[in-house]
Amino acid sequence: MNKTLKIVLRSIGILVGLFLLYLVAVIGYAMIYDFDPPATTVSEIDTASQNARSLATNDSTITLLTWNIGFMGLGAESDFFYDGGEMVYMSEEVVNKNRDGVLTQLSHWKEEVDFFLLQEVDRDSKRSHHQNEYAAIGQELSLFNASFGTNYKVDYIPIPLTKPLGKVWSGVAT
């Protein structure tokens, strides 16, 4: 075997070995730090407003709004990789635009709705540029009591390999 072929094979072997080491490290990390919430949790009221709007006790009708806000990163311009697209996360400008739109809608509905049940609300995620969406929603709906339940919290999501999703802390807000 000539010297050049040995160098090429050794280089390929090193690259394959490094890739396998990366895979083992990522899988090991995921197994150790996987989010494993308890079967049941009690959510405390985080922001009890002194001026909280009270429900009329003589009215038997309540109004609920349930909305998956898609971590304020999914909108008309998104092409999310989990949905078969290319994008891992949207630009900060798009997230800000979507945040403003979500907050505007919530503000519009706050006189008509008794309970807001929001899904995919990020508190500290790379995909939403580490914005605390729960706090922003709490400021917009300051006349409501609020509670948050974490349903996904990991320090690092290693996929896709070329542009990892990174840290995600997300949940549901009531």
Coordinates of C-alpha atoms in Angstrom, one line a residue:
M1 CA 0.0 0.0 0.0
N2 CA 1.4 3.4 -0.9
K3 CA 1.9 6.2 1.5
T4 CA -0.8 8.4 0.1
L5 CA -3.5 5.7 0.3
K6 CA -2.5 5.1 4.0
I7 CA -2.9 8.8 4.8
V8 CA -6.3 8.9 3.0
L9 CA -7.6 5.8 4.8
R10 CA -6.3 7.0 8.2
S11 CA -8.0 10.4 7.6
I12 CA -11.3 8.7 6.7
G13 CA -10.9 6.5 9.8
I14 CA -10.3 9.5 12.0
L15 CA -13.3 11.3 10.6
V16 CA -15.6 8.3 11.0
G17 CA -14.3 7.7 14.5
L18 CA -14.9 11.4 15.5
F19 CA -18.5 11.2 14.0
L20 CA -19.2 8.0 16.0
L21 CA -17.7 9.6 19.2
Y22 CA -20.0 12.6 18.6
L23 CA -23.1 10.3 18.2
V24 CA -22.2 8.3 21.4
A25 CA -21.7 11.6 23.3
V26 CA -25.0 13.1 22.1
I27 CA -27.0 9.9 22.8
G28 CA -25.3 9.6 26.2
Y29 CA -26.0 13.2 27.1
A30 CA -29.7 12.8 26.0
M31 CA -30.1 9.7 28.1
I32 CA -28.6 11.4 31.2
Y33 CA -30.4 14.7 30.9
D34 CA -33.7 13.7 29.2
F35 CA -36.7 15.7 30.5
D36 CA -38.7 13.3 32.7
P37 CA -41.5 15.2 34.4
P38 CA -43.4 13.7 37.2
A39 CA -46.8 12.1 36.3
T40 CA -48.7 15.0 38.0
T41 CA -47.6 18.4 39.1
V42 CA -49.4 21.3 40.9
S43 CA -49.0 24.6 39.1
E44 CA -48.9 27.6 41.4
I45 CA -50.4 30.9 40.4
D46 CA -47.3 32.9 39.3
T47 CA -48.8 36.3 38.9
A48 CA -51.8 36.9 41.0
S49 CA -53.1 40.3 40.0
Q50 CA -54.6 42.4 42.8
N51 CA -56.9 43.8 40.1
A52 CA -57.8 40.5 38.6
R53 CA -61.0 40.4 36.7
S54 CA -63.5 38.2 38.5
L55 CA -66.0 35.9 36.8
A56 CA -69.6 36.8 37.2
T57 CA -71.0 34.1 39.5
N58 CA -74.5 34.5 38.3
D59 CA -73.6 33.6 34.7
S60 CA -73.3 29.9 33.8
T61 CA -71.3 30.6 30.7
I62 CA -67.5 30.9 30.6
T63 CA -65.4 31.6 27.5
L64 CA -62.2 29.7 26.8
L65 CA -59.6 30.4 24.2
T66 CA -57.1 27.7 23.4
W67 CA -54.2 28.5 21.1
N68 CA -51.0 26.8 20.2
I69 CA -48.8 30.0 19.6
G70 CA -46.0 27.9 18.1
F71 CA -43.3 29.5 20.4
M72 CA -44.0 32.7 18.4
G73 CA -41.7 31.4 15.8
L74 CA -44.1 29.8 13.4
G75 CA -46.0 31.9 10.9
A76 CA -46.7 32.4 7.2
E77 CA -43.0 32.6 6.4
S78 CA -41.9 29.5 8.4
D79 CA -40.7 26.3 6.8
F80 CA -40.0 24.3 10.0
F81 CA -37.8 21.2 9.6
Y82 CA -40.0 19.0 11.8
D83 CA -42.7 19.7 9.3
G84 CA -40.5 18.6 6.4
G85 CA -39.1 22.1 5.7
E86 CA -35.6 23.6 5.9
M87 CA -35.7 26.1 8.8
V88 CA -34.7 25.1 12.3
Y89 CA -35.7 28.4 13.9
M90 CA -36.8 31.8 12.6
S91 CA -34.9 35.0 12.7
E92 CA -35.3 37.2 15.7
E93 CA -37.2 39.7 13.5
V94 CA -39.8 37.1 12.6
V95 CA -40.1 36.0 16.2
N96 CA -40.6 39.6 17.3
K97 CA -43.2 40.2 14.5
N98 CA -45.1 37.1 15.6
R99 CA -44.8 38.0 19.3
D100 CA -46.3 41.4 18.5
G101 CA -49.1 39.8 16.6
V102 CA -49.9 37.2 19.3
L103 CA -49.9 40.0 22.0
T104 CA -52.1 42.2 19.8
Q105 CA -54.6 39.3 19.4
L106 CA -54.6 38.5 23.1
S107 CA -55.2 42.2 23.9
H108 CA -58.1 42.2 21.5
W109 CA -59.7 39.2 23.2
K110 CA -59.0 40.0 26.8
E111 CA -62.4 41.6 27.4
E112 CA -64.3 38.7 25.8
V113 CA -62.4 35.7 27.1
D114 CA -62.4 34.3 30.7
F115 CA -59.6 31.7 30.4
F116 CA -56.7 31.7 28.0
L117 CA -55.1 28.2 27.5
L118 CA -51.9 28.7 25.5
Q119 CA -49.5 26.0 24.2
E120 CA -45.9 26.1 23.2
V121 CA -45.1 29.2 25.3
D122 CA -41.3 29.5 25.6
R123 CA -39.5 30.9 28.6
D124 CA -35.9 30.4 27.6
S125 CA -35.4 28.7 24.2
K126 CA -32.9 29.2 21.4
R127 CA -35.7 28.8 18.9
S128 CA -37.4 31.9 20.2
H129 CA -34.1 33.8 20.8
H130 CA -34.3 33.3 24.6
Q131 CA -37.3 35.6 25.0
N132 CA -39.5 35.0 28.0
E133 CA -42.8 34.8 26.2
Y134 CA -44.7 33.8 29.3
A135 CA -43.6 37.1 31.0
A136 CA -44.7 39.1 27.8
I137 CA -48.1 37.5 27.8
G138 CA -48.4 38.1 31.6
Q139 CA -47.8 41.8 31.0
E140 CA -50.4 41.9 28.2
L141 CA -53.0 40.1 30.3
S142 CA -52.1 41.8 33.6
L143 CA -55.8 41.6 34.8
F144 CA -55.6 37.8 34.7
N145 CA -54.1 35.4 37.2
A146 CA -51.4 33.3 35.4
S147 CA -49.9 29.9 35.8
F148 CA -47.3 28.0 33.8
G149 CA -46.7 24.3 33.4
T150 CA -43.4 23.1 31.8
N151 CA -43.9 20.3 29.3
Y152 CA -40.5 20.3 27.7
K153 CA -37.2 21.4 29.2
V154 CA -33.8 20.3 27.8
D155 CA -30.5 22.1 27.7
Y156 CA -29.6 20.9 24.2
I157 CA -31.3 19.3 21.3
P158 CA -28.6 18.1 18.9
I159 CA -30.7 17.9 15.7
P160 CA -30.4 18.7 13.0
L161 CA -26.7 18.1 13.0
T162 CA -25.8 21.1 10.9
K163 CA -27.8 23.6 12.9
P164 CA -28.9 22.1 16.3
L165 CA -32.2 23.3 17.8
G166 CA -30.3 23.9 21.1
K167 CA -31.9 24.7 24.5
V168 CA -35.7 24.5 24.9
W169 CA -37.8 25.5 27.9
S170 CA -41.5 25.5 26.9
G171 CA -44.8 24.7 28.3
V172 CA -48.5 25.7 28.6
A173 CA -49.7 28.9 30.1
T174 CA -53.1 29.4 31.7

